[in-house]
């Protein structure tokens, strides 16, 4: 009997090195090609090689925004995978396992199970390494996915055209497909109906890839960085592309060198950037202040990971918000932007460059481990709609006896109503000045008078206020849910996925709930946030950290109880955890006469 | 000479004094850095460098104030990061002449980690270290080049750290131009700076530049320095190393010089390999389902 | 006619290199020796040598807590000094000037003026460099200070006994004294009555000196640091003393090396520290998290200076609070302690070490440029009352066949109710473990499970909560002013001086005002702060920064309007600026029926 | 031998296997670091080091996981800071045997600024760099010792940075013990580690330790390495430098060795100069009015 579903969660578990990630990624691509929306999540083992890996694909007819809570199918490559994950199978779910490696007990609660002799099948085609591709073939059949599309994906991803490897992979795919057809059931147990599938109307992409495309789209051609998980693949992406478009990628000796190089390049007029994770950002704090003081545009991507210290490089957290907003000796204005999804990584990267160039400040782009490595389907990028913001340059003029147009009486740090001072780039005659990290006068000459320091402090802070208007114009807000909410959620970053699903579920259950995700976090769009929360009874702030960093920034600015919802275990929220808190809060908020205890204390939720 | 993108129009030349900016040096009267600055003006003038196409970057220290005193573009960076800063400037716009300047603490203490990398990358910049063998700006602590046993407030019983040998070190880093001068010999220093600027690649120039206030070494350096032997072959690395290790004299002059591709040239060559067939749309499409 | 005063402000101005600072410091010492309380303040020129210097001494019969607003006397060594400072002279004040250098216009508004031919006088005794000592002699006479005490101070401070330099200095002192006696007036124009002056019942000391004495008193014997203004003299102090008591001072190659060395030394059981200023703290952020994660006690002194970036190394700011509290990738618990005065630098340093050792965490001690360089009189240090807190060590036991007592089944990071885990020091048999910056289990072995990370996060945060109780027990609060206040001030650090005077003045003018200065800033003693502010109508938070960093931490925790009072010009508050805000707030708070506008917005005050 | 404070009681010795901790290495099968670890166990065993009096500190990298696998005290530091960390440990308790370990990226890239200073201070620690000429843990980017032109994801058109020469560099830093080994020659490596540990002062040991996953150099190093000439005099610095610069072979063995006071000895000597007449009360009293 075939199950018709429009939303399935498949988890694949096994030993690192068995090609689990490839299995998952290729399967996700096949599903996407078949018109499904996919959303993947994976774990990375602590071991450099070996260790247990899990890859999960959620595939659905409609857009999906979180990983999904329970499994419809588990593909267990070995005993450990079975032990780690089998308990998550839904009643009625299906266990698929490598019968050459394990013999699971007879299933309970209606779970079906199919053994695949993956080792034997791979051996039968003399391609021992190919057992994961055999498994993909089996999945394609089990899910009734179009075989020719599967073939196409394998051709694109797994070998050069006409090469031996590709031939073997295609053979492995067929072997798995046929095995299910012949030994398990001619009819696929699951059928997932896709959208009206037109080839290529979705991108299958990770957050770091979307971000890197954003970098190129924004016009950036200078990258300096130091490798660090989970940011390294941004560097590697740009290393492959930049040379083709006249750009420069330098692998620096450390994070301080990386940021210093980017600052230097920006001084000459380049749009410049670096990318790192928390430990690297921690090392950049001094130079961040330097970019702020010298008013040098630069973009710093921080793909957050769990800490503190080296922490858990392959696990997720949203713990760097305060470091991003406040990190600096004394007070160094900067802008902080946070994308909320894989797709949004593209658009917010462009916004980050635009804000850096416009306000001549460092901009920190806060991504996180979860959305950076996750591959999912997103709508095509709206390249045509991209708006680029130029840097304000001082305009040389003719005359004054000079041969070429030149700047006269140029003052680099001249105070202006907006706080933005026109910049002169090396090469511009008459525009000579020294970018200065000491407090300085309008020309850049060191100056420590109380008046100068006070005026400049105000100038530097006034400047970034302009970003609030841009955030509105460029729609750097995601608002979803009810139009007249009673309970609200205000969040940032990648928690938006599970929040979206939880809000939807709450609305379906009759609750008036809405969520606001500002993508500009510093300066904080207070007005917009206050407007959103004006009529609310309570605001829930979900964060993947312990202290409730964002919640604490909001509290002094809101007149409504702020409920901290914190998860600090290195794994993302699932929609249920959020939904549960919405329900509790909703009951509390709508129950008449109930004593309103102070609810703003952090309530830990693992 | 690979600096043609930054020289003045054929018929033009500026006097040394025209490279002086409006900012008055804050150095103590007699500070060695004045000598280096004067030589720097002369070098720019003699090379006919266009002030609008030259950048002087620095770290923090008395010597770090240098850029503001030069009529050129300047960048007063943070302590110890002048080399990556200057690398970014050069790679941002390879047509510029880029000089990095700073003190011995900035270069060899907090900045020590960047020197081997600037050298191995062969970034086309000239790095002038004003070595006074002391931390001037912070009022006289021993630096990595201070002699063992130096008594200062931070080392009242004598310092316990042996000095490094900057010339030997940069030779070991395979810097493609290594030289040493003494600020009291301005003509020589001018010449070294000129050679450093015209050298295509990373040029390291250590200049003894005494700190009259916290460690007056004028007399000392007059006594112990000597020109490199006339027959020294600056392409002979081992000879350069032997001379750098000499216990008789602290030699002045060009220890070593060798041509190899500079970082900007290498980046350009990789662009050629990569080709210029880039299309954003094609790249985006490669992610289509 | 002699004026009897009990509170005088004397300012000395001149070219750096003329010995202005020595003049001021020696004069302050003489005044202190004569039984006066003194409070000094100075500016440092931007030039390495040369440039204008100002040194101000406030001398009073009673304790003084701020620099004083107007001048009773100006000693101008040159024209620039006159121009910079003469307008600050009180009506009836006295201008003393070097008549060989300048000829000021005839005085208005009752100001008297005396010229001293300082160059000539110095030349007359063939001691040209000694004109500042001549000036001191003149001041001693003008202020009617005991000459023999002045002599004693010069003997102690200005030359070796029996040496030529000392002889010359004493002669210069006499020359100045006599000149005033003979040419100006036999009777001193000012007479300052001291306390019942018993020799040596006060210390004349700077904040950095008091802090360094605290380091030694706390038992610390390991210092690694990198020079930076205004923290270097802590290193220089300890460099002189440590070798005498078996301690080790290492001048590190940079701030990261300094903190890494201190962490390493602490691992072996040493009480270890470093000291720096903002730019250095910025570089330590990664290692700060490392100390937190590995649970290594260490004290980091940050003598704050004005920024951002290199900023104004010789000017004051309180801009590093957030960096101290939040600086780290992801969330790294630490303790932050802030002394409130020169004297308090001694006691809070001891508390900082005690808290570091007790909780096995990094403790940041936030001093600032103003109190670090300022020399003032303080009461004798209560060495006898000092309480030292030992580190909790794992206790080796006999048996189990080992030759020596040894640890069995030792677990470095074992979870405990307090969160504190007994530490084993290298050398302890059986206590081997690896201090781990990755997330780890109780033994220290890397472990990334969600449960472990959540439990450990809670353990690390729970641990520092204990400091709240210690803060109470060790009285880490300064409370002053009215017992039933209407308006309150909550502040931190060295603003307590001018605040004390302003509160006193407000009380004298009938206002019910009080101030609370917690010295523990992280974890924040919320309860104590709430108790203080429970009955208040408004709280003023004065800070030497732009953003109101402390105010913003308080806001979500208080139910009373929080009024930001910010000064960000690189110079400390004077009591009047605070008093003015108290008065305004008081009027607002006590005026009945007045619409209470939202007053929590930052109100800039230069 | 100056390690007597850290050896076991006279009659005691532990087998190499007893220096193995309970934590199982997470390295890829075949990783060169296994060989180094085995040699390390052997060296500790042969020197009869007391596990309770030995500390192994590290930075971050595959190689940085080393301390947890040794039955001794350990400290897994942050990336690049192992030398100051180990310096603090040694100076905190000079009776301990302290070893620092890590990779080529940790040592020569992010940590490059600390190496000259550990060397000039002559801190009495042994620094073992497991050089696989690649960043292992972050999955295969070029490191400062990778050959020019290496193609990896981070350098798809070939890397543009010349490799450094760690032996030449540390010789230029005047490290008092400089040696090189190859993890496939465990006996030699054991011997080098033993010599490094017994050397009073800073001992630098570079050990080629191939990364089978991202840069398998086993064959390469078998071909290009050679023992130092039998007649090499390790007190002859210039000879050591010449051999370090050789273009024929990558030599293995002790390049250089020289006795000079170690940092802890210098600190002790300064304490003697300072005297032990310290009195807190007297010091406080010196501030009395
Ligand atoms: C991160 C940081 N640490 C420390 C300092 C303080 N500092 C300023 S200059 C300097 C060293 C100056 O010595 P050097 O580089 O030799 O320059 P010089 O003044 O002798 O020319 C130090 C330690 C700083 N500005 N920033
Ligand atoms: C501050 C910081 N930057 C970057 C990283 C990421 N990182 C971890 S190990 C490593 C380099 C590893 O190479 P190497 O030191 O040669 O050690 P190997 O893994 O090859 O043994 C890097 C860049 C980090 N952990 N911390
Ligand atoms: S302190 Fe020394 S280095 Fe600095 S300006 Fe004065 S003489 Fe020059
Ligand atoms: S990745 Fe390379 S260096 Fe790391 S454990 Fe594997 S083989 Fe060893
Ligand atoms: Mg110097
Ligand atoms: Mg490596």
Tab-separated table of C-alpha atoms in Angstrom, chain A residues 143-379:
chain	number	residue	atom	x	y	z
A	143	UNK	CA	9.931	7.129	-2.367
A	144	UNK	CA	8.753	6.718	-5.900
A	145	UNK	CA	11.017	9.450	-7.214
A	146	UNK	CA	11.534	9.762	-10.969
A	147	UNK	CA	14.449	7.523	-11.855
A	148	UNK	CA	15.671	9.553	-14.817
A	149	UNK	CA	16.011	12.617	-12.626
A	150	UNK	CA	18.005	10.622	-10.135
A	151	UNK	CA	20.290	9.598	-12.972
A	152	UNK	CA	20.731	13.209	-14.006
A	153	UNK	CA	21.700	14.286	-10.507
A	154	UNK	CA	24.227	11.476	-10.240
A	155	UNK	CA	25.649	12.548	-13.576
A	156	UNK	CA	25.998	16.123	-12.390
A	157	UNK	CA	27.399	15.352	-8.970
A	158	UNK	CA	29.273	12.085	-8.965
A	159	UNK	CA	31.893	11.880	-11.648
A	160	UNK	CA	33.074	13.253	-14.938
A	161	UNK	CA	31.092	12.511	-18.055
A	162	UNK	CA	32.350	9.374	-19.709
A	163	UNK	CA	34.505	8.545	-16.710
A	164	UNK	CA	34.738	5.179	-15.015
A	165	UNK	CA	33.604	6.533	-11.656
A	166	UNK	CA	30.395	7.896	-13.092
A	167	UNK	CA	29.687	4.609	-14.820
A	168	UNK	CA	30.101	2.767	-11.527
A	169	UNK	CA	27.924	5.229	-9.671
A	170	UNK	CA	25.129	4.938	-12.196
A	171	UNK	CA	25.365	1.188	-11.984
A	172	UNK	CA	25.176	1.351	-8.200
A	173	UNK	CA	22.109	3.577	-8.416
A	174	UNK	CA	20.390	1.102	-10.674
A	175	UNK	CA	21.375	-1.831	-8.482
A	176	UNK	CA	19.714	-0.284	-5.441
A	177	UNK	CA	16.643	0.732	-7.366
A	178	UNK	CA	16.214	-2.706	-8.865
A	179	UNK	CA	16.787	-4.472	-5.588
A	180	UNK	CA	13.844	-2.715	-3.983
A	181	UNK	CA	11.695	-3.247	-7.000
A	182	UNK	CA	12.470	-6.953	-7.029
A	183	UNK	CA	12.801	-7.882	-3.379
A	184	UNK	CA	10.715	-5.426	-1.411
A	185	UNK	CA	7.794	-4.179	-3.408
A	186	UNK	CA	7.065	-3.189	-6.927
A	187	UNK	CA	4.977	-0.413	-5.556
A	188	UNK	CA	6.816	2.242	-3.615
A	189	UNK	CA	5.627	2.484	-0.034
A	190	UNK	CA	5.798	6.288	-0.053
A	191	UNK	CA	4.756	8.664	-2.684
A	192	UNK	CA	5.610	12.274	-2.278
A	193	UNK	CA	3.853	14.570	-4.607
A	194	UNK	CA	6.042	17.460	-5.678
A	195	UNK	CA	5.070	20.935	-6.749
A	196	UNK	CA	4.346	21.393	-10.386
A	197	UNK	CA	7.912	20.456	-10.972
A	198	UNK	CA	9.680	22.510	-13.561
A	199	UNK	CA	13.315	21.672	-13.821
A	200	UNK	CA	15.550	24.158	-12.099
A	201	UNK	CA	12.935	26.378	-10.476
A	202	UNK	CA	14.640	25.903	-7.145
A	203	UNK	CA	18.225	26.177	-5.957
A	204	UNK	CA	19.630	23.444	-3.743
A	205	UNK	CA	22.128	25.292	-1.684
A	206	UNK	CA	23.746	25.790	1.714
A	207	UNK	CA	23.857	29.003	3.721
A	208	UNK	CA	27.561	29.464	3.148
A	209	UNK	CA	27.055	29.033	-0.575
A	210	UNK	CA	24.194	31.529	-0.651
A	211	UNK	CA	26.311	33.915	1.402
A	212	UNK	CA	29.259	33.550	-0.957
A	213	UNK	CA	27.040	34.265	-3.938
A	214	UNK	CA	25.918	37.357	-2.061
A	215	UNK	CA	29.530	38.447	-1.664
A	216	UNK	CA	30.106	38.280	-5.401
A	217	UNK	CA	26.790	39.901	-6.210
A	218	UNK	CA	27.585	42.777	-3.866
A	219	UNK	CA	30.705	43.474	-5.914
A	220	UNK	CA	33.240	42.454	-3.305
A	221	UNK	CA	36.547	41.416	-4.800
A	222	UNK	CA	38.812	41.259	-1.798
A	223	UNK	CA	38.767	38.512	0.771
A	224	UNK	CA	41.339	37.729	3.419
A	225	UNK	CA	40.622	34.998	5.908
A	226	UNK	CA	41.947	32.274	8.117
A	227	UNK	CA	40.411	28.798	8.003
A	228	UNK	CA	37.956	27.906	10.742
A	229	UNK	CA	34.996	25.582	10.975
A	230	UNK	CA	32.236	26.312	9.941
A	231	UNK	CA	33.337	29.341	7.907
A	232	UNK	CA	36.177	27.893	5.820
A	233	UNK	CA	34.064	26.982	2.836
A	234	UNK	CA	33.223	30.636	2.216
A	235	UNK	CA	36.941	31.214	1.715
A	236	UNK	CA	37.201	28.132	-0.457
A	237	UNK	CA	34.226	29.210	-2.545
A	238	UNK	CA	35.703	32.621	-3.192
A	239	UNK	CA	39.161	31.170	-3.823
A	240	UNK	CA	37.673	29.333	-6.781
A	241	UNK	CA	35.675	32.272	-8.164
A	242	UNK	CA	37.585	35.449	-7.365
A	243	UNK	CA	40.479	34.865	-9.759
A	244	UNK	CA	37.967	34.587	-12.588
A	245	UNK	CA	36.570	38.009	-11.911
A	246	UNK	CA	39.769	39.828	-11.055
A	247	UNK	CA	39.371	39.444	-7.314
A	248	UNK	CA	41.938	38.650	-4.661
A	249	UNK	CA	41.720	35.988	-1.961
A	250	UNK	CA	44.500	35.802	0.583
A	251	UNK	CA	44.731	33.079	3.198
A	252	UNK	CA	46.107	35.124	6.059
A	253	UNK	CA	48.366	33.898	8.861
A	254	UNK	CA	45.699	34.555	11.493
A	255	UNK	CA	42.450	36.407	12.025
A	256	UNK	CA	44.093	39.666	13.000
A	257	UNK	CA	46.074	39.670	9.795
A	258	UNK	CA	42.921	38.800	7.869
A	259	UNK	CA	40.977	41.778	9.184
A	260	UNK	CA	43.971	44.119	8.913
A	261	UNK	CA	44.363	43.137	5.249
A	262	UNK	CA	40.691	43.718	4.574
A	263	UNK	CA	40.919	47.137	6.232
A	264	UNK	CA	43.954	47.978	4.122
A	265	UNK	CA	42.243	46.919	0.911
A	266	UNK	CA	39.125	48.878	1.790
A	267	UNK	CA	41.263	51.975	2.331
A	268	UNK	CA	42.138	51.799	-1.369
A	269	UNK	CA	38.473	51.619	-2.333
A	270	UNK	CA	37.898	47.880	-2.555
A	271	UNK	CA	34.849	46.297	-0.993
A	272	UNK	CA	36.619	44.018	1.415
A	273	UNK	CA	35.716	41.266	3.819
A	274	UNK	CA	36.751	38.395	6.009
A	275	UNK	CA	34.826	35.456	7.430
A	276	UNK	CA	35.393	33.524	10.600
A	277	UNK	CA	33.706	31.878	13.550
A	278	UNK	CA	33.573	32.909	17.218
A	279	UNK	CA	37.197	32.264	18.219
A	280	UNK	CA	38.346	34.262	15.218
A	281	UNK	CA	35.926	37.099	15.901
A	282	UNK	CA	37.282	37.210	19.445
A	283	UNK	CA	40.721	37.876	18.012
A	284	UNK	CA	39.445	40.649	15.777
A	285	UNK	CA	38.016	42.823	18.519
A	286	UNK	CA	40.884	45.317	18.574
A	287	UNK	CA	40.877	45.761	14.805
A	288	UNK	CA	37.111	46.023	14.739
A	289	UNK	CA	37.450	49.134	16.864
A	290	UNK	CA	40.169	50.330	14.560
A	291	UNK	CA	37.930	50.068	11.500
A	292	UNK	CA	35.272	51.914	13.456
A	293	UNK	CA	37.627	54.710	14.513
A	294	UNK	CA	39.256	55.131	11.108
A	295	UNK	CA	35.807	54.881	9.471
A	296	UNK	CA	36.827	52.103	7.121
A	297	UNK	CA	34.077	49.997	5.534
A	298	UNK	CA	34.587	46.268	6.004
A	299	UNK	CA	32.368	43.213	6.292
A	300	UNK	CA	33.112	40.526	8.860
A	301	UNK	CA	31.131	37.322	8.596
A	302	UNK	CA	30.835	35.363	11.820
A	303	UNK	CA	29.438	31.882	11.358
A	304	UNK	CA	28.638	31.256	14.987
A	305	UNK	CA	29.411	27.924	16.606
A	306	UNK	CA	29.009	26.576	20.131
A	307	UNK	CA	31.561	27.666	22.704
A	308	UNK	CA	32.866	29.056	24.908
A	309	UNK	CA	36.487	28.819	23.786
A	310	UNK	CA	37.092	26.084	21.231
A	311	UNK	CA	33.839	24.595	22.490
A	312	UNK	CA	32.068	22.440	19.926
A	313	UNK	CA	33.214	23.573	16.467
A	314	UNK	CA	30.587	21.517	14.666
A	315	UNK	CA	27.610	22.464	16.809
A	316	UNK	CA	25.323	25.428	16.652
A	317	UNK	CA	24.846	28.383	18.985
A	318	UNK	CA	23.777	32.004	18.816
A	319	UNK	CA	26.263	33.122	21.403
A	320	UNK	CA	28.217	35.858	19.646
A	321	UNK	CA	25.551	38.555	19.502
A	322	UNK	CA	26.955	40.600	22.348
A	323	UNK	CA	30.495	40.211	21.130
A	324	UNK	CA	29.360	41.447	17.733
A	325	UNK	CA	27.432	44.407	19.133
A	326	UNK	CA	29.722	45.427	21.988
A	327	UNK	CA	33.126	43.903	21.201
A	328	UNK	CA	35.624	46.722	21.277
A	329	UNK	CA	37.735	48.663	23.706
A	330	UNK	CA	35.696	51.685	24.659
A	331	UNK	CA	32.791	52.355	22.340
A	332	UNK	CA	33.233	51.543	18.678
A	333	UNK	CA	30.086	51.935	16.586
A	334	UNK	CA	29.432	49.176	14.101
A	335	UNK	CA	26.480	47.617	12.324
A	336	UNK	CA	25.293	44.056	12.932
A	337	UNK	CA	23.161	42.186	10.418
A	338	UNK	CA	21.731	38.698	10.852
A	339	UNK	CA	20.233	36.616	8.044
A	340	UNK	CA	17.375	34.386	9.123
A	341	UNK	CA	17.636	31.509	6.671
A	342	UNK	CA	19.753	29.884	4.003
A	343	UNK	CA	18.067	32.004	1.353
A	344	UNK	CA	18.393	35.144	3.421
A	345	UNK	CA	22.155	34.640	3.686
A	346	UNK	CA	22.304	35.863	0.115
A	347	UNK	CA	20.265	39.021	0.606
A	348	UNK	CA	21.670	40.058	3.963
A	349	UNK	CA	25.209	39.700	2.692
A	350	UNK	CA	24.393	42.272	0.066
A	351	UNK	CA	22.807	44.490	2.693
A	352	UNK	CA	25.892	44.109	4.863
A	353	UNK	CA	28.151	45.381	2.095
A	354	UNK	CA	25.778	48.200	1.284
A	355	UNK	CA	25.668	49.340	4.890
A	356	UNK	CA	29.443	49.069	5.296
A	357	UNK	CA	30.072	51.151	2.210
A	358	UNK	CA	27.370	53.687	2.914
A	359	UNK	CA	28.308	54.330	6.532
A	360	UNK	CA	32.020	53.576	6.352
A	361	UNK	CA	31.867	51.210	9.295
A	362	UNK	CA	32.599	47.588	10.029
A	363	UNK	CA	29.525	45.441	9.527
A	364	UNK	CA	29.293	42.091	11.229
A	365	UNK	CA	27.141	39.513	9.528
A	366	UNK	CA	26.001	36.898	12.028
A	367	UNK	CA	25.298	33.543	10.477
A	368	UNK	CA	25.399	30.255	12.378
A	369	UNK	CA	26.639	26.713	12.036
A	370	UNK	CA	23.183	25.329	11.385
A	371	UNK	CA	22.230	27.451	8.413
A	372	UNK	CA	25.769	27.604	7.081
A	373	UNK	CA	26.192	23.881	6.385
A	374	UNK	CA	22.583	22.961	5.779
A	375	UNK	CA	21.552	22.321	2.187
A	376	UNK	CA	17.990	23.159	1.268
A	377	UNK	CA	15.788	24.230	-1.593
A	378	UNK	CA	15.247	27.922	-1.992
A	379	UNK	CA	13.486	29.995	-4.650
